[in-house]
Short mmCIF file of C-alpha atoms and ligand atoms in Angstrom, two decimals:
data_model
loop_
_atom_site.label_atom_id
_atom_site.label_comp_id
_atom_site.label_asym_id
_atom_site.label_seq_id
_atom_site.Cartn_x
_atom_site.Cartn_y
_atom_site.Cartn_z
CA MET B 380 21.38 -35.27 26.11
CA ASN B 381 23.87 -32.25 26.77
CA ASN B 382 26.48 -31.93 24.09
CA LEU B 383 29.51 -32.19 26.17
CA LEU B 384 28.35 -35.67 27.18
CA LYS B 385 29.16 -36.53 23.63
CA LEU B 386 32.82 -35.33 23.44
CA SER B 387 35.76 -37.62 23.87
CA ALA B 388 37.47 -37.03 27.21
CA LEU B 389 40.50 -35.45 25.31
CA GLU B 390 37.87 -32.88 23.23
CA LEU B 391 36.41 -32.00 26.72
CA LYS B 392 39.54 -31.22 28.10
CA ASN B 393 40.20 -29.34 25.10
CA ALA B 394 36.96 -27.17 25.63
CA ILE B 395 37.47 -26.78 29.20
CA SER B 396 41.37 -25.30 28.87
CA ARG B 397 40.08 -23.24 25.86
CA GLY B 398 37.94 -21.68 28.38
CA ASP B 399 34.81 -22.89 26.49
CA THR B 400 33.26 -24.80 29.34
CA THR B 401 34.24 -25.66 32.72
CA ALA B 402 35.18 -28.66 34.80
CA THR B 403 32.02 -27.87 36.75
CA GLU B 404 29.67 -27.61 34.11
CA ALA B 405 30.97 -30.82 32.68
CA LEU B 406 30.60 -32.56 35.98
CA GLU B 407 26.63 -31.18 36.38
CA ALA B 408 26.04 -32.30 32.77
CA TYR B 409 27.35 -35.69 34.13
CA LEU B 410 25.71 -35.63 37.59
CA HIS B 411 22.76 -34.77 36.01
CA GLU B 412 22.83 -37.88 32.96
CA ILE B 413 23.50 -40.23 36.13
CA SER B 414 20.23 -39.02 37.93
CA VAL B 415 18.51 -39.79 34.68
CA GLN B 416 19.83 -42.47 33.48
CA ASP B 417 21.16 -44.78 36.12
CA GLY B 418 18.51 -46.31 37.30
CA ALA B 419 17.88 -47.98 34.34
CA LEU B 420 22.03 -49.16 34.08
CA ARG B 421 22.83 -49.23 37.42
CA ALA B 422 26.35 -48.55 36.83
CA TYR B 423 27.46 -47.18 39.93
CA ASN B 424 27.32 -48.64 43.24
CA GLU B 425 28.08 -44.76 44.51
CA VAL B 426 28.36 -41.39 43.12
CA LEU B 427 30.85 -39.25 45.09
CA VAL B 428 28.64 -36.32 44.52
CA ASP B 429 30.85 -34.00 47.08
CA GLU B 430 34.10 -34.95 46.33
CA ALA B 431 33.56 -34.76 42.80
CA ARG B 432 32.55 -31.09 42.99
CA ASP B 433 34.91 -30.06 45.53
CA GLN B 434 37.65 -31.79 42.69
CA ALA B 435 35.67 -30.00 39.81
CA ARG B 436 36.41 -26.60 41.66
CA ARG B 437 39.46 -26.94 42.26
CA ILE B 438 40.32 -27.21 39.02
CA ASP B 439 38.51 -24.30 38.00
CA ASP B 440 40.51 -22.01 39.92
CA MET B 441 43.78 -23.76 38.77
CA ARG B 442 42.86 -22.50 35.51
CA LYS B 443 41.74 -19.13 36.84
CA ILE B 444 44.94 -18.22 38.24
CA GLY B 445 46.73 -19.63 35.47
CA GLU B 446 48.29 -22.78 36.57
CA SER B 447 47.94 -26.16 34.48
CA PRO B 448 45.96 -28.47 35.86
CA GLY B 449 47.00 -31.69 34.21
CA LEU B 450 46.49 -34.10 31.32
CA LEU B 451 42.99 -34.94 32.29
CA ALA B 452 41.99 -31.86 33.46
CA GLY B 453 38.13 -31.50 34.55
CA ILE B 454 37.72 -35.44 33.00
CA PRO B 455 34.98 -36.95 34.93
CA ILE B 456 36.26 -40.41 35.69
CA ALA B 457 34.41 -43.71 37.31
CA ILE B 458 36.37 -46.19 39.30
CA LYS B 459 35.58 -49.40 39.43
CA ASN B 460 34.85 -50.42 43.01
CA ASN B 461 37.80 -52.51 43.95
CA LEU B 462 40.53 -49.52 43.82
CA CYS B 463 40.84 -48.06 47.06
CA THR B 464 39.63 -44.33 47.89
CA THR B 465 39.78 -42.58 51.13
CA TRP B 466 36.91 -41.13 50.18
CA GLY B 467 33.48 -42.67 49.88
CA ARG B 468 33.33 -46.62 50.34
CA THR B 469 35.16 -49.69 48.75
CA THR B 470 32.72 -52.17 48.51
CA CYS B 471 34.26 -54.55 45.81
CA SER B 472 30.42 -55.05 45.14
CA SER B 473 30.30 -57.38 48.26
CA LYS B 474 28.64 -57.44 51.42
CA MET B 475 31.64 -58.48 52.91
CA LEU B 476 33.20 -54.96 52.36
CA ALA B 477 29.57 -53.10 52.69
CA ASN B 478 30.83 -50.45 54.78
CA PHE B 479 34.59 -50.93 53.93
CA ARG B 480 35.94 -47.39 54.30
CA ALA B 481 39.77 -47.41 52.56
CA PRO B 482 42.67 -45.93 54.81
CA TYR B 483 44.48 -45.19 51.57
CA THR B 484 44.15 -44.69 47.84
CA ALA B 485 44.83 -46.47 45.18
CA THR B 486 48.16 -45.17 43.35
CA ALA B 487 46.26 -45.03 39.87
CA VAL B 488 43.59 -43.15 40.96
CA ALA B 489 45.84 -40.74 42.87
CA ARG B 490 47.81 -40.53 39.75
CA ILE B 491 44.73 -39.73 37.28
CA ARG B 492 43.16 -37.03 40.55
CA GLN B 493 46.87 -35.47 40.25
CA ALA B 494 46.50 -35.19 36.34
CA GLY B 495 43.21 -33.10 37.34
CA ALA B 496 40.79 -35.97 36.68
CA VAL B 497 37.26 -35.71 38.48
CA VAL B 498 36.41 -38.92 40.41
CA LEU B 499 32.70 -39.50 39.54
CA GLY B 500 31.85 -42.74 41.86
CA LYS B 501 32.52 -46.32 42.07
CA THR B 502 31.30 -48.80 39.40
CA ASN B 503 29.31 -52.15 40.16
CA MET B 504 31.50 -55.46 39.16
CA ASP B 505 30.88 -58.62 39.96
CA GLU B 506 31.75 -59.82 43.44
CA PHE B 507 35.98 -59.54 44.30
CA ALA B 508 35.87 -59.02 39.98
CA MET B 509 34.78 -62.67 40.08
CA GLY B 510 32.55 -63.22 36.88
CA SER B 511 32.12 -62.12 33.16
CA SER B 512 28.73 -60.32 33.43
CA THR B 513 28.08 -58.06 36.71
CA GLU B 514 25.36 -60.80 38.08
CA ASN B 515 27.63 -61.60 40.94
CA SER B 516 26.86 -58.30 42.50
CA ALA B 517 25.80 -57.89 46.05
CA HIS B 518 23.94 -54.42 44.69
CA GLY B 519 22.23 -56.35 41.64
CA ALA B 520 23.22 -56.58 38.21
CA SER B 521 24.82 -53.74 35.83
CA VAL B 522 22.92 -53.32 32.46
CA ASN B 523 24.17 -53.36 28.92
CA PRO B 524 22.86 -49.51 27.41
CA TRP B 525 22.59 -51.33 23.88
CA ASP B 526 20.09 -53.73 25.12
CA LEU B 527 18.41 -53.18 28.80
CA SER B 528 18.00 -56.90 28.48
CA ARG B 529 21.44 -57.88 28.34
CA VAL B 530 24.54 -58.04 30.44
CA PRO B 531 27.44 -55.55 30.11
CA GLY B 532 29.87 -58.12 30.20
CA GLY B 533 32.20 -58.15 33.70
CA SER B 534 33.97 -57.58 35.95
CA SER B 535 34.17 -53.84 35.12
CA GLY B 536 30.92 -54.20 33.62
CA GLY B 537 29.54 -51.23 35.95
CA SER B 538 32.52 -49.51 34.12
CA ALA B 539 31.67 -50.28 30.49
CA SER B 540 28.08 -49.78 31.11
CA ALA B 541 29.14 -46.51 32.32
CA VAL B 542 31.03 -45.21 29.63
CA ALA B 543 28.76 -46.77 26.34
CA GLY B 544 25.98 -45.08 28.08
CA SER B 545 27.41 -41.51 28.85
CA LEU B 546 27.39 -41.73 32.25
CA CYS B 547 31.55 -40.91 32.65
CA SER B 548 33.82 -39.76 30.35
CA ALA B 549 36.17 -42.56 30.80
CA ALA B 550 36.60 -45.28 33.57
CA LEU B 551 39.34 -47.21 35.50
CA GLY B 552 39.03 -50.90 35.67
CA SER B 553 40.83 -54.20 36.64
CA ASP B 554 41.70 -57.02 34.56
CA THR B 555 42.22 -60.57 35.71
CA GLY B 556 41.42 -62.77 33.06
CA GLY B 557 39.32 -60.34 30.90
CA SER B 558 37.83 -57.77 32.97
CA ILE B 559 38.12 -55.09 31.06
CA ARG B 560 38.21 -56.45 27.37
CA GLN B 561 35.15 -58.31 27.52
CA PRO B 562 32.81 -55.60 29.21
CA ALA B 563 34.56 -53.22 26.56
CA ALA B 564 33.53 -55.69 23.50
CA LEU B 565 29.69 -56.09 25.09
CA CYS B 566 29.25 -52.30 25.24
CA GLY B 567 31.62 -51.02 22.66
CA ILE B 568 33.97 -49.21 23.84
CA VAL B 569 38.01 -49.57 24.06
CA GLY B 570 39.74 -51.31 27.01
CA LEU B 571 43.17 -52.24 27.50
CA LYS B 572 44.86 -54.17 29.95
CA PRO B 573 48.39 -53.45 30.41
CA THR B 574 51.28 -55.50 30.73
CA TYR B 575 51.66 -57.22 34.10
CA GLY B 576 53.70 -54.43 36.07
CA ARG B 577 53.02 -51.54 33.95
CA VAL B 578 50.37 -49.86 36.06
CA SER B 579 50.99 -50.04 40.09
CA ARG B 580 48.27 -52.34 41.73
CA TYR B 581 48.51 -50.77 44.41
CA GLY B 582 45.41 -50.08 46.65
CA LEU B 583 43.53 -52.67 43.80
CA VAL B 584 41.73 -55.14 45.95
CA ALA B 585 43.61 -58.33 45.16
CA TYR B 586 41.91 -60.97 43.38
CA GLY B 587 44.49 -63.76 41.64
CA SER B 588 47.84 -61.22 42.36
CA SER B 589 49.50 -62.60 39.63
CA LEU B 590 47.65 -61.83 36.11
CA ASP B 591 45.43 -58.29 37.77
CA GLN B 592 46.05 -55.11 36.28
CA ILE B 593 44.65 -51.89 36.47
CA GLY B 594 43.15 -50.55 32.53
CA PRO B 595 41.34 -47.57 30.72
CA MET B 596 37.87 -47.99 29.68
CA THR B 597 37.59 -44.89 27.25
CA ARG B 598 35.42 -44.23 24.03
CA ASP B 599 38.25 -44.35 21.71
CA VAL B 600 42.06 -45.22 21.67
CA ALA B 601 43.42 -41.78 22.18
CA ASP B 602 41.64 -41.20 24.95
CA CYS B 603 42.82 -45.01 25.98
CA ALA B 604 46.68 -44.01 25.18
CA ALA B 605 45.93 -40.03 27.41
CA VAL B 606 44.96 -42.28 30.36
CA MET B 607 47.59 -44.75 30.02
CA ASN B 608 50.29 -41.67 29.99
CA VAL B 609 49.10 -40.67 33.61
CA ILE B 610 48.68 -44.25 35.22
CA ALA B 611 51.94 -46.21 33.82
CA GLY B 612 54.71 -46.05 35.56
CA HIS B 613 57.20 -47.63 38.99
CA ASP B 614 55.52 -47.34 41.98
CA PRO B 615 57.62 -48.19 45.05
CA ALA B 616 54.37 -49.23 46.82
CA ASP B 617 54.60 -51.82 44.18
CA ALA B 618 56.92 -54.29 43.84
CA THR B 619 55.43 -55.86 41.15
CA SER B 620 55.56 -52.59 39.26
CA LEU B 621 58.19 -52.01 37.04
CA ASP B 622 60.95 -49.36 36.84
CA ARG B 623 60.98 -48.64 33.33
CA PRO B 624 60.80 -45.38 31.49
CA VAL B 625 57.02 -44.44 30.41
CA PRO B 626 56.86 -43.72 26.76
CA ASP B 627 54.41 -41.05 25.48
CA TYR B 628 51.74 -42.92 24.58
CA LEU B 629 49.72 -39.95 22.64
CA ALA B 630 52.82 -38.77 20.54
CA ASN B 631 52.91 -41.22 18.23
CA LEU B 632 49.56 -42.30 18.18
CA ASP B 633 48.75 -41.42 14.58
CA GLU B 634 51.69 -42.59 12.64
CA PRO B 635 50.70 -45.43 10.84
CA ILE B 636 52.77 -48.24 11.56
CA LYS B 637 54.90 -49.27 8.27
CA GLY B 638 54.57 -53.19 7.30
CA LEU B 639 52.54 -53.90 10.91
CA ARG B 640 53.24 -57.64 10.89
CA ILE B 641 49.92 -59.34 12.29
CA GLY B 642 49.68 -63.00 13.33
CA LEU B 643 46.34 -64.56 13.55
CA PRO B 644 46.51 -67.46 15.83
CA ARG B 645 44.94 -70.20 13.98
CA GLU B 646 43.08 -71.82 17.48
CA PHE B 647 41.17 -68.49 17.95
CA LEU B 648 39.22 -68.34 15.04
CA SER B 649 38.14 -72.06 15.14
CA ASP B 650 33.81 -72.87 14.51
CA ALA B 651 33.27 -72.37 18.54
CA LEU B 652 33.27 -68.57 17.02
CA ASP B 653 29.83 -66.94 16.30
CA PRO B 654 30.01 -66.28 12.64
CA GLU B 655 28.91 -62.63 12.72
CA ILE B 656 32.11 -62.21 15.06
CA HIS B 657 34.08 -64.16 12.59
CA ARG B 658 32.90 -62.01 9.54
CA ALA B 659 33.60 -58.88 11.52
CA ILE B 660 37.54 -59.98 12.27
CA GLU B 661 37.89 -60.94 9.07
CA ASN B 662 36.64 -57.79 7.72
CA ALA B 663 39.23 -56.05 9.92
CA VAL B 664 42.02 -58.22 8.72
CA GLU B 665 41.32 -56.76 5.30
CA VAL B 666 41.23 -53.31 6.73
CA TYR B 667 44.61 -54.28 8.10
CA ARG B 668 45.45 -55.63 4.61
CA SER B 669 44.42 -52.57 2.47
CA LEU B 670 46.96 -50.32 5.03
CA GLY B 671 49.83 -52.32 4.32
CA ALA B 672 49.72 -54.85 6.82
CA GLU B 673 51.43 -58.43 6.50
CA VAL B 674 49.07 -60.66 7.84
CA LYS B 675 50.20 -64.62 8.45
CA GLU B 676 48.65 -67.46 10.77
CA VAL B 677 50.41 -68.34 14.12
CA SER B 678 50.12 -70.94 16.44
CA LEU B 679 49.68 -70.41 20.41
CA PRO B 680 49.12 -73.94 20.40
CA HIS B 681 48.55 -74.43 24.26
CA SER B 682 45.75 -71.79 24.08
CA ARG B 683 43.73 -74.07 21.74
CA ILE B 684 39.44 -74.36 22.40
CA ASP B 685 38.24 -78.02 21.89
CA SER B 686 34.92 -78.96 21.41
CA GLY B 687 33.79 -81.93 22.70
CA ALA B 688 31.24 -84.67 21.14
CA GLY B 689 28.60 -82.28 22.27
CA GLY B 690 29.85 -78.99 21.50
CA GLU B 691 31.04 -78.07 24.78
CA LEU B 692 34.36 -76.04 24.71
CA SER B 693 37.29 -76.76 26.66
CA SER B 694 40.69 -75.15 26.40
CA PHE B 695 43.99 -75.43 28.87
CA ALA B 696 44.63 -71.53 29.07
CA VAL B 697 40.61 -71.95 30.91
CA ALA B 698 41.58 -75.01 32.79
CA CYS B 699 44.95 -73.43 34.17
CA TYR B 700 43.56 -69.75 34.96
CA TYR B 701 40.77 -71.21 36.86
CA ILE B 702 43.45 -73.18 39.04
CA VAL B 703 45.64 -70.05 38.90
CA ALA B 704 43.34 -67.58 40.12
CA THR B 705 41.43 -69.40 42.47
CA ALA B 706 44.45 -70.49 44.48
CA GLU B 707 45.28 -66.64 44.82
CA ALA B 708 41.65 -65.63 45.67
CA SER B 709 41.45 -68.36 48.40
CA SER B 710 44.72 -66.62 49.79
CA ASN B 711 43.97 -63.25 49.24
CA LEU B 712 40.59 -63.55 50.45
CA ALA B 713 41.51 -65.23 53.79
CA ARG B 714 41.97 -62.00 55.34
CA TYR B 715 38.12 -61.26 55.27
CA ASP B 716 37.09 -63.40 58.57
CA GLY B 717 35.21 -60.37 60.66
CA VAL B 718 38.10 -59.72 62.89
CA HIS B 719 41.01 -58.61 60.11
CA TYR B 720 38.72 -57.02 57.81
CA GLY B 721 34.89 -57.14 56.11
CA HIS B 722 31.29 -58.09 57.60
CA ARG B 723 31.06 -60.16 60.98
CA THR B 724 28.19 -62.28 62.33
CA GLU B 725 26.26 -60.70 64.53
CA ARG B 726 24.99 -64.04 65.72
CA ASP B 727 26.49 -65.28 68.87
CA ALA B 728 29.51 -67.34 67.74
CA ALA B 729 30.61 -70.40 69.89
CA ASP B 730 34.84 -69.44 69.60
CA ILE B 731 36.76 -67.51 67.11
CA ILE B 732 36.72 -70.39 64.32
CA ASP B 733 32.74 -70.25 64.50
CA LEU B 734 33.13 -66.61 63.98
CA TYR B 735 34.98 -66.56 61.06
CA SER B 736 33.12 -69.14 59.52
CA ARG B 737 29.54 -67.29 60.15
CA SER B 738 30.96 -64.21 59.09
CA ARG B 739 32.18 -65.68 55.81
CA ALA B 740 29.21 -67.63 55.18
CA GLU B 741 27.13 -64.18 55.62
CA GLY B 742 29.42 -62.16 53.33
CA PHE B 743 30.66 -63.47 50.75
CA GLY B 744 28.43 -64.86 47.53
CA ASP B 745 28.01 -67.69 46.24
CA GLU B 746 30.52 -67.49 43.25
CA VAL B 747 33.27 -66.41 45.88
CA LYS B 748 32.50 -69.37 48.00
CA ARG B 749 33.16 -71.44 44.78
CA ARG B 750 36.47 -70.04 44.14
CA ILE B 751 37.81 -70.21 47.51
CA MET B 752 36.79 -73.88 48.05
CA LEU B 753 38.72 -74.72 44.46
CA GLY B 754 41.67 -72.77 45.48
CA THR B 755 41.86 -74.20 48.59
CA TYR B 756 41.51 -77.35 47.31
CA VAL B 757 44.16 -76.87 44.66
CA LEU B 758 46.86 -75.72 47.46
CA SER B 759 46.14 -78.55 49.93
CA SER B 760 49.05 -80.62 50.61
CA GLY B 761 47.74 -83.88 48.50
CA TYR B 762 46.66 -81.70 45.45
CA TYR B 763 49.11 -79.17 45.00
CA ASP B 764 51.37 -80.79 42.54
CA ALA B 765 48.76 -82.43 40.24
CA TYR B 766 46.91 -79.12 40.45
CA TYR B 767 49.01 -76.01 40.99
CA LEU B 768 52.16 -76.49 40.26
CA LYS B 769 50.60 -78.40 36.81
CA ALA B 770 48.93 -75.48 36.27
CA LEU B 771 52.16 -73.63 36.38
CA LYS B 772 53.65 -75.68 34.22
CA VAL B 773 51.11 -74.95 31.54
CA ARG B 774 51.37 -71.50 32.20
CA ARG B 775 54.91 -71.11 31.32
CA LEU B 776 54.28 -73.27 28.06
CA ILE B 777 51.18 -70.73 27.67
CA LYS B 778 54.10 -68.28 27.71
CA ASN B 779 56.13 -69.61 25.77
CA ASP B 780 53.90 -69.62 22.46
CA PHE B 781 53.05 -66.32 23.12
CA ASP B 782 57.10 -65.10 23.05
CA GLU B 783 57.46 -67.30 20.12
CA ALA B 784 54.87 -65.25 18.26
CA PHE B 785 56.24 -62.60 18.88
CA GLU B 786 59.37 -62.98 17.43
CA THR B 787 57.73 -62.71 14.41
CA CYS B 788 54.64 -60.51 14.95
CA ASP B 789 54.21 -57.19 15.88
CA ILE B 790 50.71 -57.91 17.35
CA LEU B 791 48.45 -60.68 17.39
CA LEU B 792 44.50 -60.17 16.18
CA CYS B 793 41.68 -62.07 17.14
CA PRO B 794 38.29 -61.54 18.67
CA THR B 795 37.60 -60.44 22.34
CA THR B 796 34.60 -62.42 23.06
CA PRO B 797 32.78 -65.63 21.60
CA SER B 798 29.57 -63.96 20.92
CA PRO B 799 28.16 -60.86 21.59
CA ALA B 800 26.25 -59.47 24.92
CA PHE B 801 24.53 -62.32 26.66
CA LYS B 802 20.93 -62.49 28.25
CA MET B 803 20.41 -62.00 31.85
CA ASN B 804 20.70 -65.17 33.66
CA GLU B 805 21.68 -67.04 30.50
CA LYS B 806 24.54 -68.14 32.06
CA THR B 807 23.92 -67.72 35.89
CA ALA B 808 22.71 -71.47 36.12
CA ASP B 809 26.13 -72.91 34.86
CA PRO B 810 29.66 -71.55 36.04
CA LEU B 811 31.02 -73.13 33.58
CA GLU B 812 29.26 -71.77 30.79
CA MET B 813 30.20 -68.26 32.39
CA TYR B 814 33.66 -69.46 32.54
CA LEU B 815 33.74 -69.76 28.89
CA ALA B 816 33.31 -66.17 27.87
CA ASP B 817 36.61 -65.49 28.78
CA ILE B 818 37.97 -68.14 26.63
CA TYR B 819 39.96 -65.17 24.11
CA THR B 820 41.30 -63.22 26.98
CA ILE B 821 42.81 -65.54 29.66
CA SER B 822 46.05 -66.90 28.12
CA VAL B 823 46.68 -62.88 27.56
CA ASN B 824 46.90 -62.57 31.54
CA LEU B 825 48.63 -65.48 32.10
CA ALA B 826 51.65 -64.29 29.65
CA GLY B 827 51.62 -61.24 31.05
CA VAL B 828 51.74 -59.10 28.05
CA PRO B 829 49.21 -56.33 26.75
CA ALA B 830 46.05 -56.07 24.95
CA ILE B 831 43.28 -54.06 24.17
CA SER B 832 39.48 -54.61 23.02
CA ILE B 833 38.27 -52.24 20.41
CA PRO B 834 35.00 -52.22 18.47
CA VAL B 835 34.52 -53.92 15.23
CA GLY B 836 31.23 -53.29 13.97
CA LEU B 837 27.65 -54.36 15.12
CA SER B 838 25.76 -57.56 14.89
CA SER B 839 22.66 -58.32 13.09
CA ARG B 840 21.05 -57.67 16.03
CA ASN B 841 22.56 -54.13 16.90
CA LEU B 842 25.45 -55.39 19.19
CA PRO B 843 28.51 -54.42 19.42
CA ILE B 844 31.53 -56.67 18.52
CA GLY B 845 34.79 -56.60 19.71
CA MET B 846 38.56 -57.37 18.07
CA GLN B 847 41.36 -57.90 20.43
CA LEU B 848 45.16 -56.65 19.39
CA ILE B 849 47.80 -58.70 21.69
CA GLY B 850 51.00 -57.10 21.96
CA GLY B 851 54.56 -58.03 23.32
CA VAL B 852 55.76 -57.17 27.02
CA PHE B 853 55.47 -53.44 27.02
CA ARG B 854 54.33 -53.05 23.76
CA GLU B 855 51.50 -50.87 24.79
CA ASP B 856 52.42 -48.09 22.44
CA VAL B 857 52.73 -50.87 19.26
CA VAL B 858 48.78 -52.34 20.39
CA LEU B 859 47.16 -48.55 20.56
CA ARG B 860 48.97 -47.20 17.65
CA ALA B 861 47.75 -50.18 15.65
CA ALA B 862 44.33 -49.81 17.11
CA ARG B 863 44.57 -46.21 15.90
CA MET B 864 45.13 -47.50 12.48
CA PHE B 865 41.91 -49.43 12.42
CA GLU B 866 39.84 -46.80 14.05
CA LYS B 867 40.86 -43.97 11.57
CA ALA B 868 40.64 -46.20 8.30
CA SER B 869 37.42 -48.11 9.22
CA GLY B 870 35.46 -45.05 10.81
CA ILE B 871 34.26 -47.52 13.25
CA CYS B 872 34.55 -45.30 16.41
CA ARG B 873 32.80 -44.08 19.52
CA LEU B 874 29.93 -46.26 18.66
CA THR B 875 26.56 -44.78 20.07
CA PRO B 876 23.81 -47.32 21.68
CA PRO B 877 20.18 -46.43 20.56
CA PRO B 878 18.32 -44.14 23.05
CA LEU B 879 18.10 -45.93 26.75
CA GLY B 880 14.68 -47.86 27.14
CA ARG B 881 14.67 -49.66 23.66
CA ASP B 882 15.91 -52.97 23.28
CA ALA B 883 17.54 -54.00 20.27
CA GLU B 884 15.30 -57.02 19.73
N1 LIG P 126 35.58 -63.83 34.37
C1 LIG P 126 37.08 -63.69 34.66
C2 LIG P 126 36.86 -64.79 36.23
O1 LIG P 126 35.98 -64.62 37.04
C3 LIG P 126 37.96 -62.75 34.86
C4 LIG P 126 37.67 -62.04 35.76
C5 LIG P 126 38.33 -60.66 35.94
O2 LIG P 126 39.78 -60.54 35.04
N2 LIG P 126 38.62 -60.10 36.98
O3 LIG P 126 37.63 -64.68 37.11
#
């Protein structure tokens, strides 16, 4: 493997600005790696070679004439395929948008380019970001570089697989119920879901608009902070982006937080949790204790996880999420009818309704159809109060629990996922099983607060385990510093998967 691929994004940027290498050389190293490995990982839907080369050349030219090319100068970054770009296609990994060329570029993507990043391509995802394994993609599933028989998680699975497999230096994902953090945990990388409103959603294809956020997926915490410095901030084009100053997330990253107050949500450390993950989380708590953190139990009663008589799990948060998210999705996805947007049937349609219905039947995959039907049902006049309105009330109760916990804690610490990466096809037959993959991440989106997933170790099968650190509203700075404290003290950082082609079992 080319040594440039082993550098973190910030190290690569520094190597380029010192003149040790060039943006073009770094890009070619990544393009070569993609050509060799992406056949196995299937992380990309589209590699945007020409545009990437143009951008890398621009960065190198700017350096030659002494101009500063920006904070992410020359860093090859992959973009989840639900972020609009005027070059290449934005398919959301759906047949519905197979040929969609966006008329504008997402603000987050425009910002990283402005900062000198080189956009490598569009990564695979669960169709319209609905799923936890990337198996719901019209392009076929992506693969976990740690074990080629396992999923990378989802829905930002292509981005996670690309970062972990050294097919990009960093990536952008989106997170509605866990889609950045869960794949980050399963692939052994860092992923941050920012506070709702911290990063502009302009140009992010909408799934659940009151939950969606764009965020970084990186090899380490410093890279994550660097990408946040670039993408965070107000955008007049997104009315839900908040006009509040953005701190420099890199500036104090290495300063430990004195007397860090950590809350352990009792509800998230129950028997439902895989014993190896439980142990890894306990070890992480010990690391923080040894650094002088104050650790105490807290309660998030409305996020609790119940196990039924047969061991089946349930949670208010998951139930609430699948009402709110599907309701919003059914409305957001109404525009894909073959006329306004998207795939149009080639068969003769009797009338306009028939045209819509045939186009939608052909263009959407099964999971997307299931969500649209669920969402339409919970919003229908007869059931609105019983489901949608009730879910909004539960959402408030969940948020209140978080507000209360943050009165006495700086961060909450818990697992990111109930188990390490699962096998391909293991959960595809039972949608509910798949929904439970997000049991620890979903309430964070409902509450709108920021959370990071960082690696805390490996399972006995050599699969990554992730830890989630949740912060109060707009406290990405605290979350990042706490994550960095762990990375430094534990030495668990930049985990490298075994060479490709070897399964862990
Ligand atoms: N797995 C969850 C879902 O399917 C979350 C997806 C996401 O965050 N985009 O809705």
